[in-house]
């Protein structure tokens, strides 16, 4: 920060300039006895320059398949890192990648291959491809990066960038991948439900969902007229009236919600998925929950090997 330069104030005879040329110059012996002279203002003490704060480096990790994705039969596991990354850091990152069975955590053997960087929405993304010895069998897997295996600088960068793992299922098993909610505070709430696979609309998908606020059924309709026209969809967005800011939301799924192959909607453990608790929504904010990912965390904890 540049320090401001200070100008000196007019002293002595120059002070008379402000009163006009006809004003007599005041001398020290002209001051009446006992009178108090007005002290001249002093220049302010320059403030020390503020230290510049170095921005935190953050490299965003991208996972393919994405978290809670199902029917990932033909999807080759890959991890991308968006940002300016040195070749040595890419090698370091490749050495920290893990692929394992979610149930029990048994590792899956793979070889690493680097792909040429892609430009994605203005970002440079470097991809690390995992080539497994054999096709992955049906089941849940976890694709992850271990920050403990990285240098502190790169570990801090990827931790600041967000998620460090993604869990996916080989084979069809439709579930809810993400739910987003928002409200403008005028009694309307939007609920966006993203499924892990394309869902069948033998009847409009929005008609198979019910939204309640504090237990009261809300009046909902598709946020877009095009939603009901698609033969199969992965996303249903509802516009619901009658919402009171801060009420807890729930989404209920009717019996018979299924994917295009006829597999019914289930949670991560394979049980029928009926209700999702979304919590409260407040005006001016947008909340996101990943119930499938939450369930996977619970599942992983429940099935982890127990210490003897």
PDB file of C-alpha atoms in Angstrom, residues 86-292:
ATOM      1  CA  UNK A  86       2.635 -29.344 -12.553  1.00  0.00           C
ATOM      2  CA  UNK A  87       3.585 -32.691 -14.107  1.00  0.00           C
ATOM      3  CA  UNK A  88       5.203 -33.823 -10.852  1.00  0.00           C
ATOM      4  CA  UNK A  89       1.960 -33.069  -8.979  1.00  0.00           C
ATOM      5  CA  UNK A  90      -0.044 -35.105 -11.481  1.00  0.00           C
ATOM      6  CA  UNK A  91       2.238 -38.085 -10.847  1.00  0.00           C
ATOM      7  CA  UNK A  92       1.840 -37.518  -7.130  1.00  0.00           C
ATOM      8  CA  UNK A  93      -1.939 -37.410  -7.474  1.00  0.00           C
ATOM      9  CA  UNK A  94      -1.981 -40.607  -9.562  1.00  0.00           C
ATOM     10  CA  UNK A  95      -0.080 -42.354  -6.781  1.00  0.00           C
ATOM     11  CA  UNK A  96      -2.723 -41.308  -4.240  1.00  0.00           C
ATOM     12  CA  UNK A  97      -5.729 -42.671  -6.180  1.00  0.00           C
ATOM     13  CA  UNK A  98      -7.634 -45.637  -4.755  1.00  0.00           C
ATOM     14  CA  UNK A  99     -10.401 -47.834  -6.153  1.00  0.00           C
ATOM     15  CA  UNK A 100     -12.039 -50.253  -3.738  1.00  0.00           C
ATOM     16  CA  UNK A 101     -15.179 -52.242  -3.051  1.00  0.00           C
ATOM     17  CA  UNK A 102     -17.442 -50.234  -0.798  1.00  0.00           C
ATOM     18  CA  UNK A 103     -18.474 -53.379   1.048  1.00  0.00           C
ATOM     19  CA  UNK A 104     -15.416 -54.303   3.101  1.00  0.00           C
ATOM     20  CA  UNK A 105     -13.009 -51.925   1.352  1.00  0.00           C
ATOM     21  CA  UNK A 106     -11.123 -54.564  -0.658  1.00  0.00           C
ATOM     22  CA  UNK A 107      -8.877 -52.826  -3.213  1.00  0.00           C
ATOM     23  CA  UNK A 108      -9.356 -53.213  -6.965  1.00  0.00           C
ATOM     24  CA  UNK A 109      -6.232 -53.586  -9.094  1.00  0.00           C
ATOM     25  CA  UNK A 110      -5.702 -50.991 -11.822  1.00  0.00           C
ATOM     26  CA  UNK A 111      -3.076 -49.269 -13.926  1.00  0.00           C
ATOM     27  CA  UNK A 112      -2.913 -45.483 -14.346  1.00  0.00           C
ATOM     28  CA  UNK A 113      -2.979 -43.671 -17.656  1.00  0.00           C
ATOM     29  CA  UNK A 114      -2.797 -39.897 -18.146  1.00  0.00           C
ATOM     30  CA  UNK A 115      -4.958 -38.256 -20.792  1.00  0.00           C
ATOM     31  CA  UNK A 116      -4.294 -34.945 -22.504  1.00  0.00           C
ATOM     32  CA  UNK A 117      -5.847 -31.981 -20.669  1.00  0.00           C
ATOM     33  CA  UNK A 118      -9.348 -30.869 -21.615  1.00  0.00           C
ATOM     34  CA  UNK A 119     -10.787 -27.371 -21.548  1.00  0.00           C
ATOM     35  CA  UNK A 120     -14.039 -27.550 -19.560  1.00  0.00           C
ATOM     36  CA  UNK A 121     -16.019 -24.318 -19.036  1.00  0.00           C
ATOM     37  CA  UNK A 122     -12.898 -22.199 -19.104  1.00  0.00           C
ATOM     38  CA  UNK A 123     -10.904 -24.575 -16.901  1.00  0.00           C
ATOM     39  CA  UNK A 124      -8.030 -26.856 -17.777  1.00  0.00           C
ATOM     40  CA  UNK A 125      -8.773 -30.370 -16.524  1.00  0.00           C
ATOM     41  CA  UNK A 126      -6.110 -33.072 -16.317  1.00  0.00           C
ATOM     42  CA  UNK A 127      -7.536 -36.610 -16.345  1.00  0.00           C
ATOM     43  CA  UNK A 128      -6.151 -39.722 -14.672  1.00  0.00           C
ATOM     44  CA  UNK A 129      -7.721 -42.894 -16.086  1.00  0.00           C
ATOM     45  CA  UNK A 130      -7.907 -46.112 -14.065  1.00  0.00           C
ATOM     46  CA  UNK A 131      -7.610 -49.197 -16.270  1.00  0.00           C
ATOM     47  CA  UNK A 132      -8.742 -52.218 -14.269  1.00  0.00           C
ATOM     48  CA  UNK A 133      -7.472 -55.748 -14.906  1.00  0.00           C
ATOM     49  CA  UNK A 134     -11.025 -56.953 -15.597  1.00  0.00           C
ATOM     50  CA  UNK A 135     -14.496 -55.507 -15.982  1.00  0.00           C
ATOM     51  CA  UNK A 136     -15.974 -54.455 -12.655  1.00  0.00           C
ATOM     52  CA  UNK A 137     -18.572 -56.837 -11.252  1.00  0.00           C
ATOM     53  CA  UNK A 138     -21.981 -55.640 -10.101  1.00  0.00           C
ATOM     54  CA  UNK A 139     -21.879 -53.760  -6.817  1.00  0.00           C
ATOM     55  CA  UNK A 140     -20.873 -50.544  -5.068  1.00  0.00           C
ATOM     56  CA  UNK A 141     -17.355 -49.100  -5.448  1.00  0.00           C
ATOM     57  CA  UNK A 142     -15.463 -46.152  -4.027  1.00  0.00           C
ATOM     58  CA  UNK A 143     -13.123 -44.000  -6.117  1.00  0.00           C
ATOM     59  CA  UNK A 144     -10.972 -41.820  -3.887  1.00  0.00           C
ATOM     60  CA  UNK A 145      -7.849 -39.726  -3.442  1.00  0.00           C
ATOM     61  CA  UNK A 146      -5.904 -40.135  -0.190  1.00  0.00           C
ATOM     62  CA  UNK A 147      -4.709 -36.663   0.903  1.00  0.00           C
ATOM     63  CA  UNK A 148      -2.246 -38.289   3.333  1.00  0.00           C
ATOM     64  CA  UNK A 149      -0.305 -39.568   0.300  1.00  0.00           C
ATOM     65  CA  UNK A 150       0.113 -36.056  -1.130  1.00  0.00           C
ATOM     66  CA  UNK A 151       2.584 -33.290  -0.393  1.00  0.00           C
ATOM     67  CA  UNK A 152       1.171 -30.658   2.009  1.00  0.00           C
ATOM     68  CA  UNK A 153       0.796 -28.043  -0.746  1.00  0.00           C
ATOM     69  CA  UNK A 154      -1.176 -30.298  -3.081  1.00  0.00           C
ATOM     70  CA  UNK A 155      -3.149 -31.842  -0.210  1.00  0.00           C
ATOM     71  CA  UNK A 156      -4.232 -28.395   0.984  1.00  0.00           C
ATOM     72  CA  UNK A 157      -5.222 -27.481  -2.572  1.00  0.00           C
ATOM     73  CA  UNK A 158      -7.438 -30.511  -3.193  1.00  0.00           C
ATOM     74  CA  UNK A 159      -8.979 -30.449   0.280  1.00  0.00           C
ATOM     75  CA  UNK A 160      -9.909 -26.784  -0.221  1.00  0.00           C
ATOM     76  CA  UNK A 161     -11.437 -27.723  -3.580  1.00  0.00           C
ATOM     77  CA  UNK A 162     -14.112 -29.997  -2.111  1.00  0.00           C
ATOM     78  CA  UNK A 163     -14.900 -33.715  -2.348  1.00  0.00           C
ATOM     79  CA  UNK A 164     -12.174 -36.349  -2.198  1.00  0.00           C
ATOM     80  CA  UNK A 165     -14.192 -39.397  -3.239  1.00  0.00           C
ATOM     81  CA  UNK A 166     -17.155 -40.676  -5.213  1.00  0.00           C
ATOM     82  CA  UNK A 167     -19.193 -43.833  -4.748  1.00  0.00           C
ATOM     83  CA  UNK A 168     -20.870 -45.561  -7.679  1.00  0.00           C
ATOM     84  CA  UNK A 169     -22.767 -48.715  -8.528  1.00  0.00           C
ATOM     85  CA  UNK A 170     -22.100 -51.059 -11.429  1.00  0.00           C
ATOM     86  CA  UNK A 171     -25.499 -52.328 -12.563  1.00  0.00           C
ATOM     87  CA  UNK A 172     -28.932 -50.721 -12.462  1.00  0.00           C
ATOM     88  CA  UNK A 173     -30.079 -49.647  -9.012  1.00  0.00           C
ATOM     89  CA  UNK A 174     -32.038 -46.380  -9.312  1.00  0.00           C
ATOM     90  CA  UNK A 175     -31.801 -44.110  -6.287  1.00  0.00           C
ATOM     91  CA  UNK A 176     -31.888 -40.405  -5.511  1.00  0.00           C
ATOM     92  CA  UNK A 177     -28.529 -38.817  -6.256  1.00  0.00           C
ATOM     93  CA  UNK A 178     -29.233 -35.274  -5.051  1.00  0.00           C
ATOM     94  CA  UNK A 179     -32.016 -33.000  -3.876  1.00  0.00           C
ATOM     95  CA  UNK A 180     -31.884 -29.195  -4.074  1.00  0.00           C
ATOM     96  CA  UNK A 181     -34.347 -26.788  -2.469  1.00  0.00           C
ATOM     97  CA  UNK A 182     -34.878 -23.028  -2.598  1.00  0.00           C
ATOM     98  CA  UNK A 183     -37.513 -20.473  -1.710  1.00  0.00           C
ATOM     99  CA  UNK A 184     -38.061 -16.767  -2.355  1.00  0.00           C
ATOM    100  CA  UNK A 185     -39.943 -16.214   0.893  1.00  0.00           C
ATOM    101  CA  UNK A 186     -43.325 -15.601  -0.763  1.00  0.00           C
ATOM    102  CA  UNK A 187     -44.827 -19.000   0.037  1.00  0.00           C
ATOM    103  CA  UNK A 188     -43.282 -20.818  -2.928  1.00  0.00           C
ATOM    104  CA  UNK A 189     -40.621 -23.493  -2.567  1.00  0.00           C
ATOM    105  CA  UNK A 190     -38.789 -25.278  -5.375  1.00  0.00           C
ATOM    106  CA  UNK A 191     -37.732 -28.899  -4.952  1.00  0.00           C
ATOM    107  CA  UNK A 192     -35.366 -30.426  -7.500  1.00  0.00           C
ATOM    108  CA  UNK A 193     -34.926 -34.208  -7.293  1.00  0.00           C
ATOM    109  CA  UNK A 194     -32.095 -35.736  -9.320  1.00  0.00           C
ATOM    110  CA  UNK A 195     -32.187 -39.494  -9.815  1.00  0.00           C
ATOM    111  CA  UNK A 196     -29.155 -41.656 -10.461  1.00  0.00           C
ATOM    112  CA  UNK A 197     -30.703 -43.081 -13.650  1.00  0.00           C
ATOM    113  CA  UNK A 198     -33.347 -42.178 -16.174  1.00  0.00           C
ATOM    114  CA  UNK A 199     -36.760 -42.841 -14.695  1.00  0.00           C
ATOM    115  CA  UNK A 200     -39.827 -44.083 -16.533  1.00  0.00           C
ATOM    116  CA  UNK A 201     -42.756 -41.734 -16.958  1.00  0.00           C
ATOM    117  CA  UNK A 202     -45.565 -44.209 -17.523  1.00  0.00           C
ATOM    118  CA  UNK A 203     -47.358 -41.475 -15.635  1.00  0.00           C
ATOM    119  CA  UNK A 204     -45.813 -38.011 -15.150  1.00  0.00           C
ATOM    120  CA  UNK A 205     -42.930 -38.242 -12.720  1.00  0.00           C
ATOM    121  CA  UNK A 206     -43.963 -35.116 -10.846  1.00  0.00           C
ATOM    122  CA  UNK A 207     -47.293 -36.813 -10.114  1.00  0.00           C
ATOM    123  CA  UNK A 208     -45.404 -39.619  -8.351  1.00  0.00           C
ATOM    124  CA  UNK A 209     -43.835 -37.210  -5.844  1.00  0.00           C
ATOM    125  CA  UNK A 210     -45.498 -35.478  -2.898  1.00  0.00           C
ATOM    126  CA  UNK A 211     -43.930 -32.629  -0.915  1.00  0.00           C
ATOM    127  CA  UNK A 212     -44.926 -31.854   2.664  1.00  0.00           C
ATOM    128  CA  UNK A 213     -43.963 -28.911   4.876  1.00  0.00           C
ATOM    129  CA  UNK A 214     -44.244 -29.527   8.621  1.00  0.00           C
ATOM    130  CA  UNK A 215     -46.474 -32.482   7.729  1.00  0.00           C
ATOM    131  CA  UNK A 216     -48.861 -30.486   5.528  1.00  0.00           C
ATOM    132  CA  UNK A 217     -49.189 -31.504   1.889  1.00  0.00           C
ATOM    133  CA  UNK A 218     -48.209 -28.692  -0.476  1.00  0.00           C
ATOM    134  CA  UNK A 219     -49.787 -27.959  -3.853  1.00  0.00           C
ATOM    135  CA  UNK A 220     -47.113 -28.736  -6.451  1.00  0.00           C
ATOM    136  CA  UNK A 221     -46.760 -28.601 -10.219  1.00  0.00           C
ATOM    137  CA  UNK A 222     -43.870 -29.045 -12.645  1.00  0.00           C
ATOM    138  CA  UNK A 223     -41.589 -26.016 -12.624  1.00  0.00           C
ATOM    139  CA  UNK A 224     -41.398 -26.385 -16.424  1.00  0.00           C
ATOM    140  CA  UNK A 225     -44.186 -27.607 -18.728  1.00  0.00           C
ATOM    141  CA  UNK A 226     -41.597 -29.649 -20.633  1.00  0.00           C
ATOM    142  CA  UNK A 227     -40.992 -31.905 -17.626  1.00  0.00           C
ATOM    143  CA  UNK A 228     -44.146 -33.924 -18.207  1.00  0.00           C
ATOM    144  CA  UNK A 229     -43.528 -34.291 -21.953  1.00  0.00           C
ATOM    145  CA  UNK A 230     -40.317 -36.355 -21.747  1.00  0.00           C
ATOM    146  CA  UNK A 231     -40.728 -40.171 -21.934  1.00  0.00           C
ATOM    147  CA  UNK A 232     -37.953 -40.625 -19.359  1.00  0.00           C
ATOM    148  CA  UNK A 233     -36.136 -38.178 -17.119  1.00  0.00           C
ATOM    149  CA  UNK A 234     -33.422 -38.012 -14.481  1.00  0.00           C
ATOM    150  CA  UNK A 235     -34.570 -34.754 -12.915  1.00  0.00           C
ATOM    151  CA  UNK A 236     -37.941 -33.608 -11.619  1.00  0.00           C
ATOM    152  CA  UNK A 237     -38.340 -29.994 -10.490  1.00  0.00           C
ATOM    153  CA  UNK A 238     -41.480 -29.052  -8.586  1.00  0.00           C
ATOM    154  CA  UNK A 239     -42.865 -25.614  -7.781  1.00  0.00           C
ATOM    155  CA  UNK A 240     -44.885 -25.901  -4.585  1.00  0.00           C
ATOM    156  CA  UNK A 241     -47.203 -23.283  -3.053  1.00  0.00           C
ATOM    157  CA  UNK A 242     -48.137 -22.862   0.589  1.00  0.00           C
ATOM    158  CA  UNK A 243     -44.645 -23.054   2.083  1.00  0.00           C
ATOM    159  CA  UNK A 244     -43.846 -21.233   5.323  1.00  0.00           C
ATOM    160  CA  UNK A 245     -40.234 -20.113   5.543  1.00  0.00           C
ATOM    161  CA  UNK A 246     -38.256 -22.411   7.845  1.00  0.00           C
ATOM    162  CA  UNK A 247     -40.656 -25.382   7.849  1.00  0.00           C
ATOM    163  CA  UNK A 248     -39.103 -28.828   7.506  1.00  0.00           C
ATOM    164  CA  UNK A 249     -39.659 -30.421   4.095  1.00  0.00           C
ATOM    165  CA  UNK A 250     -40.144 -34.063   3.174  1.00  0.00           C
ATOM    166  CA  UNK A 251     -40.473 -35.693  -0.235  1.00  0.00           C
ATOM    167  CA  UNK A 252     -42.593 -38.821  -0.556  1.00  0.00           C
ATOM    168  CA  UNK A 253     -42.310 -41.240  -3.477  1.00  0.00           C
ATOM    169  CA  UNK A 254     -45.342 -43.177  -4.643  1.00  0.00           C
ATOM    170  CA  UNK A 255     -45.192 -46.943  -5.051  1.00  0.00           C
ATOM    171  CA  UNK A 256     -44.113 -47.939  -8.518  1.00  0.00           C
ATOM    172  CA  UNK A 257     -41.460 -45.285  -9.201  1.00  0.00           C
ATOM    173  CA  UNK A 258     -38.960 -47.133 -11.389  1.00  0.00           C
ATOM    174  CA  UNK A 259     -36.258 -46.704 -14.004  1.00  0.00           C
ATOM    175  CA  UNK A 260     -36.706 -47.254 -17.739  1.00  0.00           C
ATOM    176  CA  UNK A 261     -35.775 -50.939 -17.307  1.00  0.00           C
ATOM    177  CA  UNK A 262     -38.481 -51.410 -14.677  1.00  0.00           C
ATOM    178  CA  UNK A 263     -36.207 -51.552 -11.612  1.00  0.00           C
ATOM    179  CA  UNK A 264     -37.965 -49.862  -8.669  1.00  0.00           C
ATOM    180  CA  UNK A 265     -36.489 -46.913  -6.799  1.00  0.00           C
ATOM    181  CA  UNK A 266     -34.408 -47.986  -3.798  1.00  0.00           C
ATOM    182  CA  UNK A 267     -32.016 -46.611  -1.245  1.00  0.00           C
ATOM    183  CA  UNK A 268     -28.337 -47.561  -1.181  1.00  0.00           C
ATOM    184  CA  UNK A 269     -28.954 -50.746   0.765  1.00  0.00           C
ATOM    185  CA  UNK A 270     -31.499 -51.909  -1.819  1.00  0.00           C
ATOM    186  CA  UNK A 271     -34.573 -51.205   0.306  1.00  0.00           C
ATOM    187  CA  UNK A 272     -37.578 -49.431  -1.246  1.00  0.00           C
ATOM    188  CA  UNK A 273     -37.150 -45.671  -1.032  1.00  0.00           C
ATOM    189  CA  UNK A 274     -40.285 -43.970   0.267  1.00  0.00           C
ATOM    190  CA  UNK A 275     -39.481 -40.719   2.103  1.00  0.00           C
ATOM    191  CA  UNK A 276     -36.599 -38.222   2.164  1.00  0.00           C
ATOM    192  CA  UNK A 277     -36.217 -35.672   4.964  1.00  0.00           C
ATOM    193  CA  UNK A 278     -34.846 -32.425   3.536  1.00  0.00           C
ATOM    194  CA  UNK A 279     -34.941 -30.104   6.526  1.00  0.00           C
ATOM    195  CA  UNK A 280     -35.826 -26.411   6.507  1.00  0.00           C
ATOM    196  CA  UNK A 281     -35.376 -23.944   3.662  1.00  0.00           C
ATOM    197  CA  UNK A 282     -34.881 -20.208   4.224  1.00  0.00           C
ATOM    198  CA  UNK A 283     -35.476 -17.299   1.883  1.00  0.00           C
ATOM    199  CA  UNK A 284     -32.398 -16.041   0.111  1.00  0.00           C
ATOM    200  CA  UNK A 285     -30.484 -19.257   0.515  1.00  0.00           C
ATOM    201  CA  UNK A 286     -30.232 -22.520  -1.324  1.00  0.00           C
ATOM    202  CA  UNK A 287     -29.621 -25.795   0.472  1.00  0.00           C
ATOM    203  CA  UNK A 288     -28.363 -28.988  -1.095  1.00  0.00           C
ATOM    204  CA  UNK A 289     -28.496 -32.465   0.341  1.00  0.00           C
ATOM    205  CA  UNK A 290     -27.203 -35.712  -1.048  1.00  0.00           C
ATOM    206  CA  UNK A 291     -29.302 -38.358   0.674  1.00  0.00           C
ATOM    207  CA  UNK A 292     -27.774 -41.127  -1.419  1.00  0.00           C
TER     208      UNK A 292
END
